[in-house]
Amino acid sequence: MSDAYDYFRAHAIAAVLKARALPPGRPKLKQRIVARVYHLLSKEAALTPNVHHLDDFRHARRLERQVRR
């Protein structure tokens, strides 16, 4: 396993836990989407580790920050 896989997987788990804690509504849906993106990134990183995932990761982090507002 690569470090990127572990890193993305940890973010996916944290995002799922945040989504479960949110009340039903738009923020919860956005947080679930963020969790899915992290999960997909972890799957891709497990198959072929590369740096192209960083842009997707940055976009997911930006969306997650919008959910917190």
N, CA, C and O atoms as a GROMACS GRO file, in nm:
protein
  276
    1MET      N    1   0.084  -0.119   0.000
    1MET     CA    2   0.000   0.000   0.000
    1MET      C    3   0.088   0.125   0.000
    1MET      O    4   0.195   0.128   0.060
    2SER      N    5   0.040   0.222  -0.067
    2SER     CA    6   0.116   0.346  -0.074
    2SER      C    7   0.072   0.443   0.035
    2SER      O    8  -0.035   0.426   0.095
    3ASP      N    9   0.152   0.542   0.059
    3ASP     CA   10   0.115   0.645   0.157
    3ASP      C   11  -0.005   0.725   0.110
    3ASP      O   12  -0.089   0.765   0.190
    4ALA      N   13  -0.014   0.749  -0.021
    4ALA     CA   14  -0.126   0.826  -0.076
    4ALA      C   15  -0.257   0.752  -0.050
    4ALA      O   16  -0.357   0.813  -0.015
    5TYR      N   17  -0.256   0.621  -0.066
    5TYR     CA   18  -0.375   0.541  -0.041
    5TYR      C   19  -0.421   0.559   0.104
    5TYR      O   20  -0.538   0.585   0.130
    6ASP      N   21  -0.328   0.544   0.197
    6ASP     CA   22  -0.362   0.557   0.339
    6ASP      C   23  -0.412   0.697   0.370
    6ASP      O   24  -0.506   0.715   0.448
    7TYR      N   25  -0.349   0.796   0.311
    7TYR     CA   26  -0.387   0.936   0.334
    7TYR      C   27  -0.528   0.964   0.285
    7TYR      O   28  -0.609   1.022   0.357
    8PHE      N   29  -0.558   0.923   0.161
    8PHE     CA   30  -0.691   0.945   0.105
    8PHE      C   31  -0.797   0.865   0.181
    8PHE      O   32  -0.908   0.913   0.203
    9ARG      N   33  -0.763   0.744   0.220
    9ARG     CA   34  -0.858   0.659   0.293
    9ARG      C   35  -0.892   0.722   0.428
    9ARG      O   36  -1.007   0.720   0.470
   10ALA      N   37  -0.792   0.777   0.496
   10ALA     CA   38  -0.817   0.843   0.624
   10ALA      C   39  -0.911   0.962   0.606
   10ALA      O   40  -1.000   0.985   0.688
   11HIS      N   41  -0.890   1.038   0.499
   11HIS     CA   42  -0.979   1.151   0.471
   11HIS      C   43  -1.120   1.104   0.437
   11HIS      O   44  -1.218   1.168   0.476
   12ALA      N   45  -1.131   0.994   0.365
   12ALA     CA   46  -1.263   0.940   0.330
   12ALA      C   47  -1.339   0.897   0.455
   12ALA      O   48  -1.458   0.925   0.468
   13ILE      N   49  -1.272   0.831   0.547
   13ILE     CA   50  -1.336   0.788   0.670
   13ILE      C   51  -1.380   0.908   0.754
   13ILE      O   52  -1.490   0.910   0.808
   14ALA      N   53  -1.292   1.007   0.764
   14ALA     CA   54  -1.327   1.127   0.841
   14ALA      C   55  -1.446   1.200   0.778
   14ALA      O   56  -1.533   1.251   0.849
   15ALA      N   57  -1.449   1.206   0.645
   15ALA     CA   58  -1.560   1.274   0.576
   15ALA      C   59  -1.692   1.201   0.596
   15ALA      O   60  -1.796   1.264   0.612
   16VAL      N   61  -1.688   1.068   0.596
   16VAL     CA   62  -1.810   0.990   0.620
   16VAL      C   63  -1.860   1.014   0.762
   16VAL      O   64  -1.980   1.029   0.784
   17LEU      N   65  -1.770   1.016   0.857
   17LEU     CA   66  -1.810   1.040   0.996
   17LEU      C   67  -1.871   1.179   1.013
   17LEU      O   68  -1.967   1.196   1.088
   18LYS      N   69  -1.814   1.279   0.944
   18LYS     CA   70  -1.871   1.414   0.949
   18LYS      C   71  -2.011   1.416   0.888
   18LYS      O   72  -2.102   1.480   0.941
   19ALA      N   73  -2.027   1.347   0.777
   19ALA     CA   74  -2.157   1.343   0.710
   19ALA      C   75  -2.263   1.278   0.798
   19ALA      O   76  -2.377   1.322   0.802
   20ARG      N   77  -2.225   1.174   0.868
   20ARG     CA   78  -2.320   1.107   0.957
   20ARG      C   79  -2.364   1.198   1.072
   20ARG      O   80  -2.476   1.186   1.121
   21ALA      N   81  -2.276   1.287   1.113
   21ALA     CA   82  -2.307   1.375   1.226
   21ALA      C   83  -2.394   1.494   1.185
   21ALA      O   84  -2.458   1.555   1.270
   22LEU      N   85  -2.396   1.527   1.057
   22LEU     CA   86  -2.473   1.643   1.011
   22LEU      C   87  -2.622   1.611   1.004
   22LEU      O   88  -2.661   1.496   0.980
   23PRO      N   89  -2.706   1.713   1.027
   23PRO     CA   90  -2.850   1.692   1.010
   23PRO      C   91  -2.884   1.678   0.862
   23PRO      O   92  -2.807   1.725   0.777
   24PRO      N   93  -2.997   1.616   0.830
   24PRO     CA   94  -3.035   1.602   0.688
   24PRO      C   95  -3.043   1.737   0.618
   24PRO      O   96  -3.089   1.835   0.676
   25GLY      N   97  -2.999   1.740   0.494
   25GLY     CA   98  -3.004   1.863   0.416
   25GLY      C   99  -2.890   1.871   0.317
   25GLY      O  100  -2.817   1.775   0.295
   26ARG      N  101  -2.877   1.989   0.259
   26ARG     CA  102  -2.776   2.010   0.156
   26ARG      C  103  -2.632   1.993   0.206
   26ARG      O  104  -2.552   1.931   0.137
   27PRO      N  105  -2.595   2.045   0.324
   27PRO     CA  106  -2.458   2.024   0.371
   27PRO      C  107  -2.423   1.875   0.387
   27PRO      O  108  -2.310   1.834   0.359
   28LYS      N  109  -2.519   1.797   0.432
   28LYS     CA  110  -2.493   1.654   0.449
   28LYS      C  111  -2.468   1.588   0.313
   28LYS      O  112  -2.379   1.504   0.300
   29LEU      N  113  -2.547   1.626   0.212
   29LEU     CA  114  -2.528   1.570   0.078
   29LEU      C  115  -2.392   1.608   0.022
   29LEU      O  116  -2.324   1.525  -0.039
   30LYS      N  117  -2.352   1.733   0.041
   30LYS     CA  118  -2.221   1.777  -0.007
   30LYS      C  119  -2.109   1.701   0.063
   30LYS      O  120  -2.011   1.661   0.000
   31GLN      N  121  -2.123   1.681   0.193
   31GLN     CA  122  -2.020   1.609   0.268
   31GLN      C  123  -2.010   1.464   0.221
   31GLN      O  124  -1.901   1.408   0.216
   32ARG      N  125  -2.124   1.404   0.189
   32ARG     CA  126  -2.122   1.267   0.137
   32ARG      C  127  -2.052   1.260   0.001
   32ARG      O  128  -1.982   1.163  -0.028
   33ILE      N  129  -2.071   1.364  -0.081
   33ILE     CA  130  -2.003   1.369  -0.211
   33ILE      C  131  -1.852   1.380  -0.190
   33ILE      O  132  -1.775   1.315  -0.260
   34VAL      N  133  -1.812   1.462  -0.094
   34VAL     CA  134  -1.670   1.475  -0.063
   34VAL      C  135  -1.613   1.340  -0.020
   34VAL      O  136  -1.504   1.302  -0.061
   35ALA      N  137  -1.688   1.267   0.062
   35ALA     CA  138  -1.643   1.135   0.106
   35ALA      C  139  -1.627   1.040  -0.012
   35ALA      O  140  -1.532   0.962  -0.017
   36ARG      N  141  -1.720   1.047  -0.107
   36ARG     CA  142  -1.709   0.962  -0.226
   36ARG      C  143  -1.586   0.995  -0.309
   36ARG      O  144  -1.517   0.906  -0.360
   37VAL      N  145  -1.557   1.125  -0.322
   37VAL     CA  146  -1.439   1.166  -0.398
   37VAL      C  147  -1.313   1.113  -0.331
   37VAL      O  148  -1.226   1.059  -0.399
   38TYR      N  149  -1.302   1.128  -0.200
   38TYR     CA  150  -1.186   1.075  -0.129
   38TYR      C  151  -1.174   0.924  -0.146
   38TYR      O  152  -1.065   0.871  -0.164
   39HIS      N  153  -1.289   0.855  -0.141
   39HIS     CA  154  -1.287   0.710  -0.158
   39HIS      C  155  -1.238   0.671  -0.297
   39HIS      O  156  -1.157   0.580  -0.312
   40LEU      N  157  -1.286   0.741  -0.399
   40LEU     CA  158  -1.241   0.713  -0.536
   40LEU      C  159  -1.092   0.744  -0.552
   40LEU      O  160  -1.021   0.670  -0.620
   41LEU      N  161  -1.046   0.852  -0.490
   41LEU     CA  162  -0.904   0.885  -0.497
   41LEU      C  163  -0.820   0.776  -0.430
   41LEU      O  164  -0.712   0.743  -0.480
   42SER      N  165  -0.868   0.722  -0.320
   42SER     CA  166  -0.793   0.616  -0.253
   42SER      C  167  -0.788   0.491  -0.340
   42SER      O  168  -0.685   0.422  -0.343
   43LYS      N  169  -0.897   0.459  -0.410
   43LYS     CA  170  -0.896   0.344  -0.500
   43LYS      C  171  -0.795   0.364  -0.612
   43LYS      O  172  -0.719   0.273  -0.645
   44GLU      N  173  -0.794   0.483  -0.671
   44GLU     CA  174  -0.700   0.511  -0.780
   44GLU      C  175  -0.556   0.509  -0.730
   44GLU      O  176  -0.467   0.460  -0.800
   45ALA      N  177  -0.534   0.562  -0.613
   45ALA     CA  178  -0.398   0.566  -0.558
   45ALA      C  179  -0.348   0.425  -0.525
   45ALA      O  180  -0.228   0.399  -0.532
   46ALA      N  181  -0.439   0.335  -0.491
   46ALA     CA  182  -0.399   0.197  -0.462
   46ALA      C  183  -0.354   0.127  -0.589
   46ALA      O  184  -0.263   0.044  -0.586
   47LEU      N  185  -0.418   0.160  -0.701
   47LEU     CA  186  -0.383   0.095  -0.827
   47LEU      C  187  -0.255   0.151  -0.887
   47LEU      O  188  -0.163   0.077  -0.919
   48THR      N  189  -0.250   0.281  -0.902
   48THR     CA  190  -0.134   0.346  -0.963
   48THR      C  191  -0.104   0.475  -0.889
   48THR      O  192  -0.167   0.577  -0.916
   49PRO      N  193  -0.010   0.473  -0.798
   49PRO     CA  194   0.022   0.597  -0.727
   49PRO      C  195   0.088   0.699  -0.821
   49PRO      O  196   0.184   0.667  -0.891
   50ASN      N  197   0.034   0.820  -0.821
   50ASN     CA  198   0.094   0.929  -0.898
   50ASN      C  199   0.050   1.062  -0.838
   50ASN      O  200  -0.032   1.066  -0.746
   51VAL      N  201   0.104   1.170  -0.889
   51VAL     CA  202   0.076   1.302  -0.834
   51VAL      C  203  -0.043   1.370  -0.899
   51VAL      O  204  -0.079   1.481  -0.860
   52HIS      N  205  -0.105   1.307  -0.998
   52HIS     CA  206  -0.219   1.368  -1.066
   52HIS      C  207  -0.342   1.373  -0.978
   52HIS      O  208  -0.438   1.445  -1.009
   53HIS      N  209  -0.341   1.298  -0.870
   53HIS     CA  210  -0.454   1.298  -0.778
   53HIS      C  211  -0.459   1.424  -0.692
   53HIS      O  212  -0.562   1.455  -0.633
   54LEU      N  213  -0.350   1.496  -0.686
   54LEU     CA  214  -0.344   1.613  -0.598
   54LEU      C  215  -0.444   1.721  -0.638
   54LEU      O  216  -0.502   1.785  -0.550
   55ASP      N  217  -0.465   1.744  -0.766
   55ASP     CA  218  -0.564   1.844  -0.808
   55ASP      C  219  -0.704   1.805  -0.764
   55ASP      O  220  -0.780   1.889  -0.714
   56ASP      N  221  -0.738   1.678  -0.781
   56ASP     CA  222  -0.869   1.631  -0.736
   56ASP      C  223  -0.882   1.644  -0.586
   56ASP      O  224  -0.988   1.680  -0.535
   57PHE      N  225  -0.774   1.615  -0.514
   57PHE     CA  226  -0.775   1.627  -0.369
   57PHE      C  227  -0.796   1.771  -0.326
   57PHE      O  228  -0.872   1.798  -0.233
   58ARG      N  229  -0.731   1.864  -0.394
   58ARG     CA  230  -0.747   2.007  -0.360
   58ARG      C  231  -0.890   2.054  -0.385
   58ARG      O  232  -0.944   2.133  -0.307
   59HIS      N  233  -0.951   2.006  -0.492
   59HIS     CA  234  -1.090   2.043  -0.520
   59HIS      C  235  -1.184   1.987  -0.414
   59HIS      O  236  -1.278   2.054  -0.371
   60ALA      N  237  -1.158   1.866  -0.371
   60ALA     CA  238  -1.241   1.805  -0.267
   60ALA      C  239  -1.225   1.880  -0.134
   60ALA      O  240  -1.322   1.901  -0.062
   61ARG      N  241  -1.104   1.920  -0.102
   61ARG     CA  242  -1.080   1.996   0.022
   61ARG      C  243  -1.152   2.130   0.016
   61ARG      O  244  -1.208   2.176   0.115
   62ARG      N  245  -1.150   2.194  -0.101
   62ARG     CA  246  -1.218   2.323  -0.117
   62ARG      C  247  -1.369   2.307  -0.096
   62ARG      O  248  -1.431   2.390  -0.030
   63LEU      N  249  -1.426   2.202  -0.152
   63LEU     CA  250  -1.568   2.175  -0.134
   63LEU      C  251  -1.599   2.144   0.012
   63LEU      O  252  -1.702   2.187   0.064
   64GLU      N  253  -1.511   2.072   0.077
   64GLU     CA  254  -1.533   2.040   0.218
   64GLU      C  255  -1.530   2.167   0.304
   64GLU      O  256  -1.607   2.178   0.400
   65ARG      N  257  -1.445   2.261   0.272
   65ARG     CA  258  -1.441   2.387   0.345
   65ARG      C  259  -1.571   2.465   0.325
   65ARG      O  260  -1.616   2.532   0.418
   66GLN      N  261  -1.632   2.457   0.206
   66GLN     CA  262  -1.758   2.524   0.180
   66GLN      C  263  -1.870   2.462   0.264
   66GLN      O  264  -1.962   2.533   0.306
   67VAL      N  265  -1.864   2.334   0.287
   67VAL     CA  266  -1.967   2.267   0.367
   67VAL      C  267  -1.961   2.314   0.512
   67VAL      O  268  -2.065   2.327   0.577
   68ARG      N  269  -1.843   2.341   0.563
   68ARG     CA  270  -1.826   2.383   0.702
   68ARG      C  271  -1.889   2.518   0.731
   68ARG      O  272  -1.923   2.545   0.846
   69ARG      N  273  -1.904   2.605   0.630
   69ARG     CA  274  -1.955   2.739   0.652
   69ARG      C  275  -2.095   2.740   0.698
   69ARG      O  276  -2.152   2.847   0.721
   0.00000   0.00000   0.00000
